[in-house]
Amino acid sequence: MSKTKAVATITFGDKFWEMAKHTHPLIKRYAERCDADFVVIDKPEFAEALGKAAYEKFQLYRLLDTYESVAFVDTDIVVAPDSPSVFELTPKGKIGACNEELFSKSKRDRVVTQEVLGKVDWKNCYFNSGMMVLDQETKELVNPEAEGLKEWATGEFRKEHENLLNDQPFLNHRANKLGMEVEDLGHRFNHTRVITKTHTRFDSYFIHYAGPSGHRYGERIRQIELDSQIMKSPFLLSTSRSFPTYRWVADRSNLAFVKYLFSKLNS
């Protein structure tokens, strides 16, 4: 190994490999600018024990035996060509992530995790786990042997809570349980659909198409394809950033969006 850092993502299944055609070149280029290796985790290890693909993030634990720090980036994230290094923005010994306290179901998740996993001294903001920076001091966050992980992933209590997320509440609870601090990198490094003014998304560096509808104006894979093309065009990227009204009109004038809208109206 020649590099001390890695930018890692998880990809398996046809749907995510289709996304990867558009996002991986941008993520790989970002890794190169950060002087980091680009690592694709493409084989599930915990599917039998934990069920959901989201828990494959716990493979980062072993990766941190090799690298001093790892930035995890979900495969459904489009990265801008001028994104600053999240490694440089995350102090050593802290978890680098983006605060989702004001937008997500963090209150519900705080309550449920502590009912299932035990009370903790919860000091951190509630972060989105789709982008995280970890180092060897914080690797214990993603230990696949973590106490309570299997209970959280497969417990019967899940039937009582609609749309309860998988790894994210657990990782938030665990960070507080272990007394780890979170460095809030801001929503520009993980811009999800909870930022409702979607036409401003190109002001951010990492656009995250989490959930079934991405940024709410068409099929998710098509959104990723179109936005990755904008990221590759200096003119379109600059225009989208400078004139958000143009971006709003362009998004809704796109043929793919019009077809999507009609399909929903007729369904």
Short mmCIF file of C-alpha atoms in Angstrom, two decimals:
data_model
loop_
_atom_site.label_atom_id
_atom_site.label_comp_id
_atom_site.label_asym_id
_atom_site.label_seq_id
_atom_site.Cartn_x
_atom_site.Cartn_y
_atom_site.Cartn_z
CA MET A 1 0.00 0.00 0.00
CA SER A 2 1.42 3.37 -1.01
CA LYS A 3 -1.36 5.65 0.30
CA THR A 4 -2.53 6.22 3.84
CA LYS A 5 -6.08 7.25 2.94
CA ALA A 6 -8.95 5.63 1.06
CA VAL A 7 -12.28 6.78 -0.32
CA ALA A 8 -14.54 3.74 -0.10
CA THR A 9 -17.98 2.88 -1.41
CA ILE A 10 -20.19 -0.20 -1.40
CA THR A 11 -21.68 -1.53 -4.63
CA PHE A 12 -23.47 -4.75 -5.42
CA GLY A 13 -26.72 -5.54 -7.16
CA ASP A 14 -27.76 -4.45 -10.65
CA LYS A 15 -29.47 -1.25 -9.51
CA PHE A 16 -26.40 0.09 -7.75
CA TRP A 17 -23.98 -0.96 -10.47
CA GLU A 18 -26.13 1.04 -12.87
CA MET A 19 -25.72 4.07 -10.59
CA ALA A 20 -22.02 3.37 -10.30
CA LYS A 21 -21.53 3.89 -14.04
CA HIS A 22 -22.24 7.57 -13.40
CA THR A 23 -21.01 8.14 -9.85
CA HIS A 24 -17.86 6.03 -9.56
CA PRO A 25 -15.80 8.03 -12.09
CA LEU A 26 -16.53 11.20 -10.09
CA ILE A 27 -15.81 9.54 -6.74
CA LYS A 28 -12.60 8.00 -8.08
CA ARG A 29 -11.45 11.38 -9.38
CA TYR A 30 -12.19 12.86 -5.97
CA ALA A 31 -10.10 10.16 -4.30
CA GLU A 32 -7.20 10.99 -6.60
CA ARG A 33 -7.44 14.68 -5.68
CA CYS A 34 -7.37 13.70 -2.00
CA ASP A 35 -4.27 11.52 -2.63
CA ALA A 36 -6.33 8.51 -1.58
CA ASP A 37 -7.02 5.07 -2.98
CA PHE A 38 -10.48 4.40 -4.39
CA VAL A 39 -11.89 1.21 -2.89
CA VAL A 40 -15.10 -0.51 -4.01
CA ILE A 41 -16.52 -3.03 -1.56
CA ASP A 42 -18.39 -5.35 -3.90
CA LYS A 43 -18.91 -8.56 -1.91
CA PRO A 44 -21.41 -8.80 0.95
CA GLU A 45 -20.13 -10.32 4.17
CA PHE A 46 -22.94 -9.71 6.64
CA ALA A 47 -26.06 -10.39 4.57
CA GLU A 48 -26.78 -13.72 6.23
CA ALA A 49 -26.35 -12.45 9.78
CA LEU A 50 -27.74 -8.92 9.48
CA GLY A 51 -29.95 -9.00 6.38
CA LYS A 52 -29.69 -5.51 4.88
CA ALA A 53 -26.96 -4.28 2.55
CA ALA A 54 -26.61 -1.11 4.63
CA TYR A 55 -24.73 -3.08 7.28
CA GLU A 56 -21.91 -3.81 4.85
CA LYS A 57 -20.49 -0.47 6.07
CA PHE A 58 -19.08 -2.54 8.91
CA GLN A 59 -16.54 -3.86 6.41
CA LEU A 60 -14.83 -0.48 6.90
CA TYR A 61 -13.53 -1.86 10.20
CA ARG A 62 -11.10 -4.16 8.44
CA LEU A 63 -10.24 -1.50 5.86
CA LEU A 64 -9.02 0.68 8.73
CA ASP A 65 -6.42 -1.96 9.52
CA THR A 66 -4.85 -0.99 6.20
CA TYR A 67 -5.47 2.76 5.98
CA GLU A 68 -5.00 5.50 8.55
CA SER A 69 -8.29 7.12 7.52
CA VAL A 70 -11.21 6.24 5.27
CA ALA A 71 -13.93 8.43 3.80
CA PHE A 72 -17.05 6.40 3.10
CA VAL A 73 -19.25 7.68 0.25
CA ASP A 74 -22.53 6.00 -0.72
CA THR A 75 -22.65 4.91 -4.36
CA ASP A 76 -25.75 7.09 -4.92
CA ILE A 77 -23.73 10.26 -4.30
CA VAL A 78 -22.56 12.56 -7.10
CA VAL A 79 -19.35 14.43 -6.20
CA ALA A 80 -18.49 17.85 -7.60
CA PRO A 81 -15.10 18.30 -9.30
CA ASP A 82 -14.05 21.08 -6.90
CA SER A 83 -14.98 19.34 -3.64
CA PRO A 84 -12.54 20.08 -0.80
CA SER A 85 -10.91 17.15 0.96
CA VAL A 86 -13.06 15.82 3.80
CA PHE A 87 -9.89 14.34 5.27
CA GLU A 88 -8.50 17.82 5.81
CA LEU A 89 -11.78 19.03 7.32
CA THR A 90 -12.06 16.21 9.88
CA PRO A 91 -9.83 16.49 12.97
CA LYS A 92 -7.96 13.36 13.97
CA GLY A 93 -9.93 11.21 16.38
CA LYS A 94 -13.31 12.60 15.34
CA ILE A 95 -16.03 11.25 13.05
CA GLY A 96 -16.53 13.52 10.04
CA ALA A 97 -20.18 13.57 8.97
CA CYS A 98 -23.11 15.89 8.25
CA ASN A 99 -25.69 16.96 10.81
CA GLU A 100 -29.23 15.91 9.91
CA GLU A 101 -30.72 16.92 13.25
CA LEU A 102 -33.17 19.48 11.89
CA PHE A 103 -34.41 17.41 8.96
CA SER A 104 -34.56 13.74 9.85
CA LYS A 105 -36.48 11.61 12.33
CA SER A 106 -33.64 12.00 14.79
CA LYS A 107 -35.92 12.39 17.80
CA ARG A 108 -37.66 9.09 17.05
CA ASP A 109 -34.33 7.37 16.40
CA ARG A 110 -32.85 8.62 19.68
CA VAL A 111 -35.81 7.21 21.58
CA VAL A 112 -35.98 3.84 19.79
CA THR A 113 -32.24 3.13 19.86
CA GLN A 114 -32.07 3.80 23.58
CA GLU A 115 -35.12 1.62 24.23
CA VAL A 116 -33.46 -1.25 22.36
CA LEU A 117 -29.76 -0.69 23.01
CA GLY A 118 -29.71 1.14 26.33
CA LYS A 119 -29.48 4.74 27.45
CA VAL A 120 -26.42 6.79 26.54
CA ASP A 121 -25.13 10.27 27.25
CA TRP A 122 -26.21 11.67 23.86
CA LYS A 123 -24.07 14.74 23.14
CA ASN A 124 -23.54 14.61 19.37
CA CYS A 125 -25.70 15.89 16.55
CA TYR A 126 -27.60 13.22 14.64
CA PHE A 127 -25.61 12.53 11.46
CA ASN A 128 -26.37 10.97 8.08
CA SER A 129 -24.22 7.85 7.62
CA GLY A 130 -24.15 8.07 3.81
CA MET A 131 -20.88 9.99 4.07
CA MET A 132 -18.50 9.47 6.98
CA VAL A 133 -14.82 10.03 7.64
CA LEU A 134 -13.25 7.59 10.07
CA ASP A 135 -9.70 7.01 11.23
CA GLN A 136 -7.98 4.37 13.31
CA GLU A 137 -9.05 6.14 16.50
CA THR A 138 -12.73 5.96 15.50
CA LYS A 139 -12.76 2.58 13.73
CA GLU A 140 -14.55 0.97 16.69
CA LEU A 141 -17.69 2.71 15.44
CA VAL A 142 -17.96 0.11 12.67
CA ASN A 143 -16.86 -2.98 14.55
CA PRO A 144 -19.00 -5.83 13.16
CA GLU A 145 -18.81 -7.52 16.56
CA ALA A 146 -20.43 -4.50 18.24
CA GLU A 147 -22.72 -5.29 21.12
CA GLY A 148 -26.37 -5.09 20.11
CA LEU A 149 -25.79 -4.95 16.36
CA LYS A 150 -27.55 -8.20 15.51
CA GLU A 151 -30.39 -7.38 17.87
CA TRP A 152 -30.80 -3.99 16.20
CA ALA A 153 -30.64 -5.36 12.66
CA THR A 154 -33.03 -8.28 13.09
CA GLY A 155 -35.14 -7.53 16.17
CA GLU A 156 -38.91 -7.96 16.22
CA PHE A 157 -39.27 -4.38 17.50
CA ARG A 158 -38.77 -3.18 13.90
CA LYS A 159 -42.32 -4.21 13.02
CA GLU A 160 -43.59 -1.47 15.34
CA HIS A 161 -41.71 1.35 13.62
CA GLU A 162 -42.52 2.25 10.03
CA ASN A 163 -39.55 3.25 7.84
CA LEU A 164 -37.02 2.74 10.63
CA LEU A 165 -33.56 3.08 9.10
CA ASN A 166 -30.91 0.41 9.45
CA ASP A 167 -27.28 1.32 10.15
CA GLN A 168 -27.75 5.08 10.66
CA PRO A 169 -29.60 5.08 14.02
CA PHE A 170 -27.31 2.35 15.32
CA LEU A 171 -24.14 4.24 14.36
CA ASN A 172 -25.44 7.43 15.94
CA HIS A 173 -26.25 5.62 19.17
CA ARG A 174 -22.89 3.86 19.13
CA ALA A 175 -20.91 7.07 18.60
CA ASN A 176 -22.45 8.49 21.77
CA LYS A 177 -22.10 5.23 23.66
CA LEU A 178 -18.37 5.18 22.89
CA GLY A 179 -17.94 8.88 23.66
CA MET A 180 -16.78 9.70 20.13
CA GLU A 181 -17.17 13.25 18.88
CA VAL A 182 -18.74 14.14 15.55
CA GLU A 183 -17.33 16.95 13.42
CA ASP A 184 -20.26 18.42 11.51
CA LEU A 185 -19.06 19.02 7.94
CA GLY A 186 -22.30 20.71 6.89
CA HIS A 187 -24.99 19.69 4.41
CA ARG A 188 -22.82 20.67 1.42
CA PHE A 189 -20.97 17.38 1.92
CA ASN A 190 -24.17 15.32 2.03
CA HIS A 191 -27.00 17.16 0.30
CA THR A 192 -30.05 14.91 0.54
CA ARG A 193 -33.69 15.48 -0.37
CA VAL A 194 -34.36 16.88 3.11
CA ILE A 195 -33.00 20.16 1.70
CA THR A 196 -36.29 20.86 -0.04
CA LYS A 197 -35.03 23.53 -2.46
CA THR A 198 -33.63 20.93 -4.82
CA HIS A 199 -32.69 23.52 -7.46
CA THR A 200 -29.94 24.74 -5.08
CA ARG A 201 -28.28 21.32 -4.88
CA PHE A 202 -25.33 22.30 -7.07
CA ASP A 203 -24.23 24.74 -4.37
CA SER A 204 -23.19 21.58 -2.53
CA TYR A 205 -20.20 19.34 -3.16
CA PHE A 206 -21.81 15.93 -2.51
CA ILE A 207 -25.37 15.41 -3.80
CA HIS A 208 -26.94 12.34 -2.21
CA TYR A 209 -29.90 10.62 -3.92
CA ALA A 210 -30.98 8.63 -0.87
CA GLY A 211 -34.42 7.08 -0.70
CA PRO A 212 -36.71 5.84 -3.46
CA SER A 213 -37.26 9.23 -5.10
CA GLY A 214 -33.87 10.93 -4.96
CA HIS A 215 -34.47 14.65 -5.31
CA ARG A 216 -38.18 14.24 -6.14
CA TYR A 217 -38.42 15.06 -9.83
CA GLY A 218 -38.05 11.80 -11.70
CA GLU A 219 -36.58 8.34 -11.53
CA ARG A 220 -33.57 8.25 -9.23
CA ILE A 221 -31.16 6.62 -11.68
CA ARG A 222 -32.07 9.20 -14.33
CA GLN A 223 -31.49 12.05 -11.87
CA ILE A 224 -28.04 10.66 -11.09
CA GLU A 225 -27.19 10.29 -14.77
CA LEU A 226 -28.25 13.85 -15.64
CA ASP A 227 -26.58 15.46 -12.62
CA SER A 228 -23.33 13.59 -13.17
CA GLN A 229 -23.25 15.03 -16.70
CA ILE A 230 -23.66 18.52 -15.24
CA MET A 231 -20.77 17.87 -12.85
CA LYS A 232 -18.58 17.02 -15.84
CA SER A 233 -19.45 20.25 -17.67
CA PRO A 234 -17.82 23.42 -16.24
CA PHE A 235 -20.37 25.57 -18.09
CA LEU A 236 -23.47 23.69 -16.89
CA LEU A 237 -22.13 23.42 -13.34
CA SER A 238 -21.32 27.12 -13.15
CA THR A 239 -24.69 28.07 -14.64
CA SER A 240 -26.58 25.78 -12.27
CA ARG A 241 -24.78 27.30 -9.30
CA SER A 242 -25.07 30.91 -10.38
CA PHE A 243 -28.68 30.81 -11.56
CA PRO A 244 -30.79 28.48 -9.40
CA THR A 245 -33.94 29.68 -11.17
CA TYR A 246 -32.50 28.33 -14.41
CA ARG A 247 -31.82 25.03 -12.67
CA TRP A 248 -35.42 24.88 -11.40
CA VAL A 249 -36.80 25.43 -14.91
CA ALA A 250 -34.29 23.06 -16.55
CA ASP A 251 -35.12 20.27 -14.10
CA ARG A 252 -38.82 20.51 -14.81
CA SER A 253 -38.45 20.96 -18.55
CA ASN A 254 -36.45 17.80 -18.91
CA LEU A 255 -38.21 15.15 -20.99
CA ALA A 256 -37.50 12.44 -18.41
CA PHE A 257 -39.24 14.51 -15.72
CA VAL A 258 -42.25 15.21 -17.97
CA LYS A 259 -42.63 11.49 -18.73
CA TYR A 260 -42.27 10.65 -15.04
CA LEU A 261 -44.90 13.22 -14.08
CA PHE A 262 -47.41 11.92 -16.62
CA SER A 263 -46.81 8.34 -15.49
CA LYS A 264 -47.60 9.35 -11.90
CA LEU A 265 -50.69 11.30 -12.91
CA ASN A 266 -51.99 8.34 -14.90
CA SER A 267 -51.20 5.69 -12.31
#
